[in-house]
Amino acid sequence: MPKPVMPARSFALALSLPLWTAIFGAVGCSSPAGNELFAKNGISTGASANAAGSASAAAGTDSTSSQSQTGSGGSGAVGGTATGGGGASATGGTGGSEQLPGGGVGGSGGQSQSAPPVIESCDMLDGAVTNADNGHCYRVNDEELTYAAARDACQAQGGHLLTITSAEENDFARNLHDGEHWLGASDGRLDTEKGVGEYTWVDDEEWAYSDWRGGQPNAVETDCPGHSGGGGCYEHCAYQAEEGDWVDRSCGHTIVSICEWEPQLP
């Protein structure tokens, strides 16, 4: 299918992001392994790990918070603990963990108890682009993550993985990043389950629009991520392809993603 023409306003915004970042030293988009995701104007971001507990905290190693420390072989998390508790903690490494007063016990992976920030305006997000049609904020995360890790990274920052509800929004997302990126859509089945289930959005929006490529979704058998030869996994998560249409893929594969926010009035 031919690529849609980028609106002049969107094109200018997209081009201006790298230059804006270089001039003002904006925090770059990063995965849970980065220092902070989308932080601006004093917002303290929460920590998140993917569903398997393999991603490190979103606030991550070398956090500047006075409430985090680096334990042996681990990394500090902002305002929470890896496995529970409400106080400051340090993540333990091999052979043990370190516990601070009022906090829980550190461990590998897990999820912070910090509440995600409330986004009242797209101006609160470094490098975010505003969609003039719906007022939503969007930001590309260039780190290649699994579906679960990408979903959790967006949720930890008060947003959600990209959802598309119109042809106009589909074109906007395609112009924002013209390569493959996750959609916040899956059919709820495990990688090892056959067949196509019912696709839903991560934010429970009504499934009223889709742009599936011909023959998609088909949940074909594919090699399980991390293994080769022998298949055993099936495609149950959706991504937007370079051409702008949608294709399904094993949720354990790693690609770029886009986070989306609907600003909430104070």
PDB file of N, CA and C in Angstrom, residues 20-92:
ATOM      1  N   TRP A  20      15.756  19.521  18.989  1.00  0.00           N
ATOM      2  CA  TRP A  20      15.291  20.036  20.286  1.00  0.00           C
ATOM      3  C   TRP A  20      16.007  19.334  21.425  1.00  0.00           C
ATOM      4  N   THR A  21      16.154  18.018  21.267  1.00  0.00           N
ATOM      5  CA  THR A  21      16.829  17.244  22.311  1.00  0.00           C
ATOM      6  C   THR A  21      18.287  17.647  22.444  1.00  0.00           C
ATOM      7  N   ALA A  22      18.945  17.852  21.311  1.00  0.00           N
ATOM      8  CA  ALA A  22      20.359  18.199  21.348  1.00  0.00           C
ATOM      9  C   ALA A  22      20.574  19.551  22.009  1.00  0.00           C
ATOM     10  N   ILE A  23      19.660  20.507  21.744  1.00  0.00           N
ATOM     11  CA  ILE A  23      19.839  21.854  22.270  1.00  0.00           C
ATOM     12  C   ILE A  23      19.566  21.917  23.756  1.00  0.00           C
ATOM     13  N   PHE A  24      18.479  21.308  24.184  1.00  0.00           N
ATOM     14  CA  PHE A  24      18.043  21.467  25.560  1.00  0.00           C
ATOM     15  C   PHE A  24      18.420  20.305  26.475  1.00  0.00           C
ATOM     16  N   GLY A  25      19.055  19.294  25.934  1.00  0.00           N
ATOM     17  CA  GLY A  25      19.486  18.189  26.780  1.00  0.00           C
ATOM     18  C   GLY A  25      18.326  17.410  27.346  1.00  0.00           C
ATOM     19  N   ALA A  26      17.262  17.243  26.563  1.00  0.00           N
ATOM     20  CA  ALA A  26      16.082  16.533  27.052  1.00  0.00           C
ATOM     21  C   ALA A  26      16.417  15.085  27.335  1.00  0.00           C
ATOM     22  N   VAL A  27      15.692  14.515  28.295  1.00  0.00           N
ATOM     23  CA  VAL A  27      15.887  13.105  28.613  1.00  0.00           C
ATOM     24  C   VAL A  27      15.448  12.280  27.418  1.00  0.00           C
ATOM     25  N   GLY A  28      16.284  11.401  26.919  1.00  0.00           N
ATOM     26  CA  GLY A  28      15.940  10.582  25.774  1.00  0.00           C
ATOM     27  C   GLY A  28      14.967   9.484  26.151  1.00  0.00           C
ATOM     28  N   CYS A  29      14.235   9.006  25.159  1.00  0.00           N
ATOM     29  CA  CYS A  29      13.312   7.910  25.397  1.00  0.00           C
ATOM     30  C   CYS A  29      14.117   6.651  25.673  1.00  0.00           C
ATOM     31  N   SER A  30      13.774   5.928  26.717  1.00  0.00           N
ATOM     32  CA  SER A  30      14.514   4.719  27.029  1.00  0.00           C
ATOM     33  C   SER A  30      13.575   3.656  27.556  1.00  0.00           C
ATOM     34  N   SER A  31      14.083   2.457  27.608  1.00  0.00           N
ATOM     35  CA  SER A  31      13.319   1.325  28.113  1.00  0.00           C
ATOM     36  C   SER A  31      13.427   1.267  29.626  1.00  0.00           C
ATOM     37  N   PRO A  32      12.878   0.193  30.267  1.00  0.00           N
ATOM     38  CA  PRO A  32      13.062   0.061  31.706  1.00  0.00           C
ATOM     39  C   PRO A  32      14.517   0.004  32.143  1.00  0.00           C
ATOM     40  N   ALA A  33      15.437  -0.185  31.204  1.00  0.00           N
ATOM     41  CA  ALA A  33      16.853  -0.214  31.574  1.00  0.00           C
ATOM     42  C   ALA A  33      17.443   1.188  31.658  1.00  0.00           C
ATOM     43  N   GLY A  34      16.699   2.209  31.215  1.00  0.00           N
ATOM     44  CA  GLY A  34      17.217   3.561  31.213  1.00  0.00           C
ATOM     45  C   GLY A  34      17.033   4.251  32.555  1.00  0.00           C
ATOM     46  N   ASN A  35      17.567   5.464  32.659  1.00  0.00           N
ATOM     47  CA  ASN A  35      17.465   6.185  33.922  1.00  0.00           C
ATOM     48  C   ASN A  35      16.052   6.663  34.193  1.00  0.00           C
ATOM     49  N   GLU A  36      15.453   7.348  33.237  1.00  0.00           N
ATOM     50  CA  GLU A  36      14.085   7.816  33.416  1.00  0.00           C
ATOM     51  C   GLU A  36      13.386   7.813  32.073  1.00  0.00           C
ATOM     52  N   LEU A  37      12.099   7.513  32.104  1.00  0.00           N
ATOM     53  CA  LEU A  37      11.303   7.561  30.900  1.00  0.00           C
ATOM     54  C   LEU A  37      10.461   8.831  30.913  1.00  0.00           C
ATOM     55  N   PHE A  38      10.609   9.649  29.901  1.00  0.00           N
ATOM     56  CA  PHE A  38       9.706  10.764  29.673  1.00  0.00           C
ATOM     57  C   PHE A  38       9.582  11.706  30.866  1.00  0.00           C
ATOM     58  N   ALA A  39      10.640  11.934  31.616  1.00  0.00           N
ATOM     59  CA  ALA A  39      10.553  12.802  32.792  1.00  0.00           C
ATOM     60  C   ALA A  39      10.812  14.251  32.396  1.00  0.00           C
ATOM     61  N   LYS A  40      10.048  15.153  33.003  1.00  0.00           N
ATOM     62  CA  LYS A  40      10.233  16.564  32.733  1.00  0.00           C
ATOM     63  C   LYS A  40       9.605  17.362  33.865  1.00  0.00           C
ATOM     64  N   ASN A  41      10.103  18.591  34.069  1.00  0.00           N
ATOM     65  CA  ASN A  41       9.521  19.506  35.050  1.00  0.00           C
ATOM     66  C   ASN A  41       9.435  18.903  36.451  1.00  0.00           C
ATOM     67  N   GLY A  42      10.452  18.147  36.831  1.00  0.00           N
ATOM     68  CA  GLY A  42      10.501  17.644  38.197  1.00  0.00           C
ATOM     69  C   GLY A  42       9.674  16.408  38.446  1.00  0.00           C
ATOM     70  N   ILE A  43       9.098  15.811  37.395  1.00  0.00           N
ATOM     71  CA  ILE A  43       8.335  14.585  37.593  1.00  0.00           C
ATOM     72  C   ILE A  43       9.289  13.472  37.973  1.00  0.00           C
ATOM     73  N   SER A  44       8.970  12.727  39.006  1.00  0.00           N
ATOM     74  CA  SER A  44       9.766  11.570  39.386  1.00  0.00           C
ATOM     75  C   SER A  44       9.074  10.338  38.857  1.00  0.00           C
ATOM     76  N   THR A  45       9.757   9.622  37.973  1.00  0.00           N
ATOM     77  CA  THR A  45       9.118   8.484  37.345  1.00  0.00           C
ATOM     78  C   THR A  45       9.160   7.262  38.235  1.00  0.00           C
ATOM     79  N   GLY A  46       8.203   6.388  38.045  1.00  0.00           N
ATOM     80  CA  GLY A  46       8.137   5.148  38.805  1.00  0.00           C
ATOM     81  C   GLY A  46       9.019   4.096  38.198  1.00  0.00           C
ATOM     82  N   ALA A  47       9.052   2.917  38.814  1.00  0.00           N
ATOM     83  CA  ALA A  47       9.870   1.819  38.318  1.00  0.00           C
ATOM     84  C   ALA A  47       8.960   0.720  37.825  1.00  0.00           C
ATOM     85  N   SER A  48       9.404   0.011  36.796  1.00  0.00           N
ATOM     86  CA  SER A  48       8.581  -1.049  36.244  1.00  0.00           C
ATOM     87  C   SER A  48       9.459  -2.160  35.710  1.00  0.00           C
ATOM     88  N   ALA A  49       8.951  -3.374  35.752  1.00  0.00           N
ATOM     89  CA  ALA A  49       9.634  -4.496  35.123  1.00  0.00           C
ATOM     90  C   ALA A  49       8.638  -5.203  34.238  1.00  0.00           C
ATOM     91  N   ASN A  50       9.137  -5.995  33.280  1.00  0.00           N
ATOM     92  CA  ASN A  50       8.198  -6.677  32.418  1.00  0.00           C
ATOM     93  C   ASN A  50       7.580  -7.867  33.144  1.00  0.00           C
ATOM     94  N   ALA A  51       6.626  -8.527  32.457  1.00  0.00           N
ATOM     95  CA  ALA A  51       5.839  -9.557  33.123  1.00  0.00           C
ATOM     96  C   ALA A  51       6.696 -10.701  33.626  1.00  0.00           C
ATOM     97  N   ALA A  52       7.820 -10.925  32.988  1.00  0.00           N
ATOM     98  CA  ALA A  52       8.686 -12.020  33.406  1.00  0.00           C
ATOM     99  C   ALA A  52       9.689 -11.596  34.463  1.00  0.00           C
ATOM    100  N   GLY A  53       9.694 -10.329  34.798  1.00  0.00           N
ATOM    101  CA  GLY A  53      10.614  -9.836  35.812  1.00  0.00           C
ATOM    102  C   GLY A  53      12.031  -9.686  35.318  1.00  0.00           C
ATOM    103  N   SER A  54      12.230  -9.670  33.996  1.00  0.00           N
ATOM    104  CA  SER A  54      13.585  -9.654  33.473  1.00  0.00           C
ATOM    105  C   SER A  54      14.092  -8.254  33.193  1.00  0.00           C
ATOM    106  N   ALA A  55      13.200  -7.271  33.112  1.00  0.00           N
ATOM    107  CA  ALA A  55      13.638  -5.900  32.872  1.00  0.00           C
ATOM    108  C   ALA A  55      13.944  -5.223  34.196  1.00  0.00           C
ATOM    109  N   SER A  56      14.931  -4.349  34.213  1.00  0.00           N
ATOM    110  CA  SER A  56      15.280  -3.645  35.442  1.00  0.00           C
ATOM    111  C   SER A  56      14.372  -2.448  35.629  1.00  0.00           C
ATOM    112  N   ALA A  57      14.497  -1.762  36.773  1.00  0.00           N
ATOM    113  CA  ALA A  57      13.572  -0.677  37.106  1.00  0.00           C
ATOM    114  C   ALA A  57      13.679   0.456  36.110  1.00  0.00           C
ATOM    115  N   ALA A  58      12.532   1.131  35.862  1.00  0.00           N
ATOM    116  CA  ALA A  58      12.510   2.230  34.904  1.00  0.00           C
ATOM    117  C   ALA A  58      13.382   3.382  35.368  1.00  0.00           C
ATOM    118  N   ALA A  59      13.466   3.601  36.672  1.00  0.00           N
ATOM    119  CA  ALA A  59      14.322   4.659  37.180  1.00  0.00           C
ATOM    120  C   ALA A  59      15.769   4.207  37.223  1.00  0.00           C
ATOM    121  N   GLY A  60      15.986   2.917  37.341  1.00  0.00           N
ATOM    122  CA  GLY A  60      17.202   2.217  37.005  1.00  0.00           C
ATOM    123  C   GLY A  60      18.466   2.549  37.762  1.00  0.00           C
ATOM    124  N   THR A  61      19.558   2.064  37.194  1.00  0.00           N
ATOM    125  CA  THR A  61      20.880   2.230  37.788  1.00  0.00           C
ATOM    126  C   THR A  61      21.270   3.702  37.837  1.00  0.00           C
ATOM    127  N   ASP A  62      21.984   4.066  38.907  1.00  0.00           N
ATOM    128  CA  ASP A  62      22.490   5.423  39.073  1.00  0.00           C
ATOM    129  C   ASP A  62      21.381   6.453  39.167  1.00  0.00           C
ATOM    130  N   SER A  63      20.253   6.093  39.774  1.00  0.00           N
ATOM    131  CA  SER A  63      19.184   7.058  39.999  1.00  0.00           C
ATOM    132  C   SER A  63      19.694   8.171  40.895  1.00  0.00           C
ATOM    133  N   THR A  64      19.182   9.382  40.661  1.00  0.00           N
ATOM    134  CA  THR A  64      19.621  10.512  41.459  1.00  0.00           C
ATOM    135  C   THR A  64      18.782  10.709  42.705  1.00  0.00           C
ATOM    136  N   SER A  65      17.762   9.895  42.909  1.00  0.00           N
ATOM    137  CA  SER A  65      16.916  10.038  44.083  1.00  0.00           C
ATOM    138  C   SER A  65      17.715   9.773  45.351  1.00  0.00           C
ATOM    139  N   SER A  66      17.434  10.572  46.393  1.00  0.00           N
ATOM    140  CA  SER A  66      18.116  10.370  47.666  1.00  0.00           C
ATOM    141  C   SER A  66      17.600   9.145  48.383  1.00  0.00           C
ATOM    142  N   GLN A  67      16.532   8.541  47.857  1.00  0.00           N
ATOM    143  CA  GLN A  67      15.953   7.380  48.505  1.00  0.00           C
ATOM    144  C   GLN A  67      16.376   6.078  47.859  1.00  0.00           C
ATOM    145  N   SER A  68      17.362   6.104  47.004  1.00  0.00           N
ATOM    146  CA  SER A  68      17.789   4.858  46.391  1.00  0.00           C
ATOM    147  C   SER A  68      19.283   4.680  46.573  1.00  0.00           C
ATOM    148  N   GLN A  69      19.691   3.426  46.659  1.00  0.00           N
ATOM    149  CA  GLN A  69      21.096   3.094  46.757  1.00  0.00           C
ATOM    150  C   GLN A  69      21.361   1.931  45.831  1.00  0.00           C
ATOM    151  N   THR A  70      22.622   1.740  45.525  1.00  0.00           N
ATOM    152  CA  THR A  70      22.989   0.598  44.713  1.00  0.00           C
ATOM    153  C   THR A  70      23.541  -0.492  45.603  1.00  0.00           C
ATOM    154  N   GLY A  71      22.906  -1.635  45.572  1.00  0.00           N
ATOM    155  CA  GLY A  71      23.381  -2.770  46.345  1.00  0.00           C
ATOM    156  C   GLY A  71      24.371  -3.569  45.541  1.00  0.00           C
ATOM    157  N   SER A  72      24.918  -4.604  46.154  1.00  0.00           N
ATOM    158  CA  SER A  72      25.902  -5.420  45.470  1.00  0.00           C
ATOM    159  C   SER A  72      25.262  -6.139  44.305  1.00  0.00           C
ATOM    160  N   GLY A  73      25.698  -5.819  43.119  1.00  0.00           N
ATOM    161  CA  GLY A  73      25.211  -6.500  41.927  1.00  0.00           C
ATOM    162  C   GLY A  73      23.836  -6.065  41.495  1.00  0.00           C
ATOM    163  N   GLY A  74      23.263  -4.988  42.067  1.00  0.00           N
ATOM    164  CA  GLY A  74      21.904  -4.603  41.712  1.00  0.00           C
ATOM    165  C   GLY A  74      21.828  -3.129  41.401  1.00  0.00           C
ATOM    166  N   SER A  75      20.617  -2.635  41.217  1.00  0.00           N
ATOM    167  CA  SER A  75      20.441  -1.235  40.903  1.00  0.00           C
ATOM    168  C   SER A  75      19.325  -0.649  41.727  1.00  0.00           C
ATOM    169  N   GLY A  76      19.421   0.663  42.043  1.00  0.00           N
ATOM    170  CA  GLY A  76      18.433   1.318  42.881  1.00  0.00           C
ATOM    171  C   GLY A  76      17.176   1.629  42.100  1.00  0.00           C
ATOM    172  N   ALA A  77      16.056   1.727  42.797  1.00  0.00           N
ATOM    173  CA  ALA A  77      14.802   2.093  42.175  1.00  0.00           C
ATOM    174  C   ALA A  77      14.237   3.312  42.883  1.00  0.00           C
ATOM    175  N   VAL A  78      13.566   4.178  42.139  1.00  0.00           N
ATOM    176  CA  VAL A  78      13.048   5.399  42.720  1.00  0.00           C
ATOM    177  C   VAL A  78      11.766   5.139  43.486  1.00  0.00           C
ATOM    178  N   GLY A  79      11.718   5.568  44.728  1.00  0.00           N
ATOM    179  CA  GLY A  79      10.485   5.631  45.480  1.00  0.00           C
ATOM    180  C   GLY A  79       9.777   4.324  45.688  1.00  0.00           C
ATOM    181  N   GLY A  80      10.436   3.221  45.691  1.00  0.00           N
ATOM    182  CA  GLY A  80       9.741   1.966  45.896  1.00  0.00           C
ATOM    183  C   GLY A  80      10.707   0.825  46.034  1.00  0.00           C
ATOM    184  N   THR A  81      10.224  -0.397  46.015  1.00  0.00           N
ATOM    185  CA  THR A  81      11.073  -1.568  46.139  1.00  0.00           C
ATOM    186  C   THR A  81      10.830  -2.507  44.987  1.00  0.00           C
ATOM    187  N   ALA A  82      11.744  -3.443  44.847  1.00  0.00           N
ATOM    188  CA  ALA A  82      11.592  -4.393  43.756  1.00  0.00           C
ATOM    189  C   ALA A  82      10.496  -5.393  44.042  1.00  0.00           C
ATOM    190  N   THR A  83      10.349  -5.811  45.295  1.00  0.00           N
ATOM    191  CA  THR A  83       9.375  -6.858  45.559  1.00  0.00           C
ATOM    192  C   THR A  83       8.343  -6.478  46.605  1.00  0.00           C
ATOM    193  N   GLY A  84       8.323  -5.243  47.067  1.00  0.00           N
ATOM    194  CA  GLY A  84       7.269  -4.858  48.004  1.00  0.00           C
ATOM    195  C   GLY A  84       7.763  -3.824  48.979  1.00  0.00           C
ATOM    196  N   GLY A  85       6.853  -3.330  49.802  1.00  0.00           N
ATOM    197  CA  GLY A  85       7.220  -2.340  50.797  1.00  0.00           C
ATOM    198  C   GLY A  85       7.118  -0.944  50.230  1.00  0.00           C
ATOM    199  N   GLY A  86       7.033   0.062  51.108  1.00  0.00           N
ATOM    200  CA  GLY A  86       6.818   1.402  50.620  1.00  0.00           C
ATOM    201  C   GLY A  86       7.998   2.321  50.806  1.00  0.00           C
ATOM    202  N   GLY A  87       9.062   1.869  51.430  1.00  0.00           N
ATOM    203  CA  GLY A  87      10.182   2.757  51.713  1.00  0.00           C
ATOM    204  C   GLY A  87      11.272   2.624  50.679  1.00  0.00           C
ATOM    205  N   ALA A  88      12.432   3.172  51.017  1.00  0.00           N
ATOM    206  CA  ALA A  88      13.566   3.095  50.099  1.00  0.00           C
ATOM    207  C   ALA A  88      14.204   1.728  50.198  1.00  0.00           C
ATOM    208  N   SER A  89      14.787   1.278  49.116  1.00  0.00           N
ATOM    209  CA  SER A  89      15.441  -0.022  49.134  1.00  0.00           C
ATOM    210  C   SER A  89      16.566  -0.050  48.135  1.00  0.00           C
ATOM    211  N   ALA A  90      17.415  -1.027  48.266  1.00  0.00           N
ATOM    212  CA  ALA A  90      18.441  -1.281  47.275  1.00  0.00           C
ATOM    213  C   ALA A  90      18.270  -2.700  46.794  1.00  0.00           C
ATOM    214  N   THR A  91      18.432  -2.888  45.485  1.00  0.00           N
ATOM    215  CA  THR A  91      18.244  -4.211  44.926  1.00  0.00           C
ATOM    216  C   THR A  91      19.456  -5.073  45.202  1.00  0.00           C
ATOM    217  N   GLY A  92      19.240  -6.261  45.710  1.00  0.00           N
ATOM    218  CA  GLY A  92      20.342  -7.144  46.056  1.00  0.00           C
ATOM    219  C   GLY A  92      20.902  -7.851  44.855  1.00  0.00           C
TER     220      GLY A  92
END
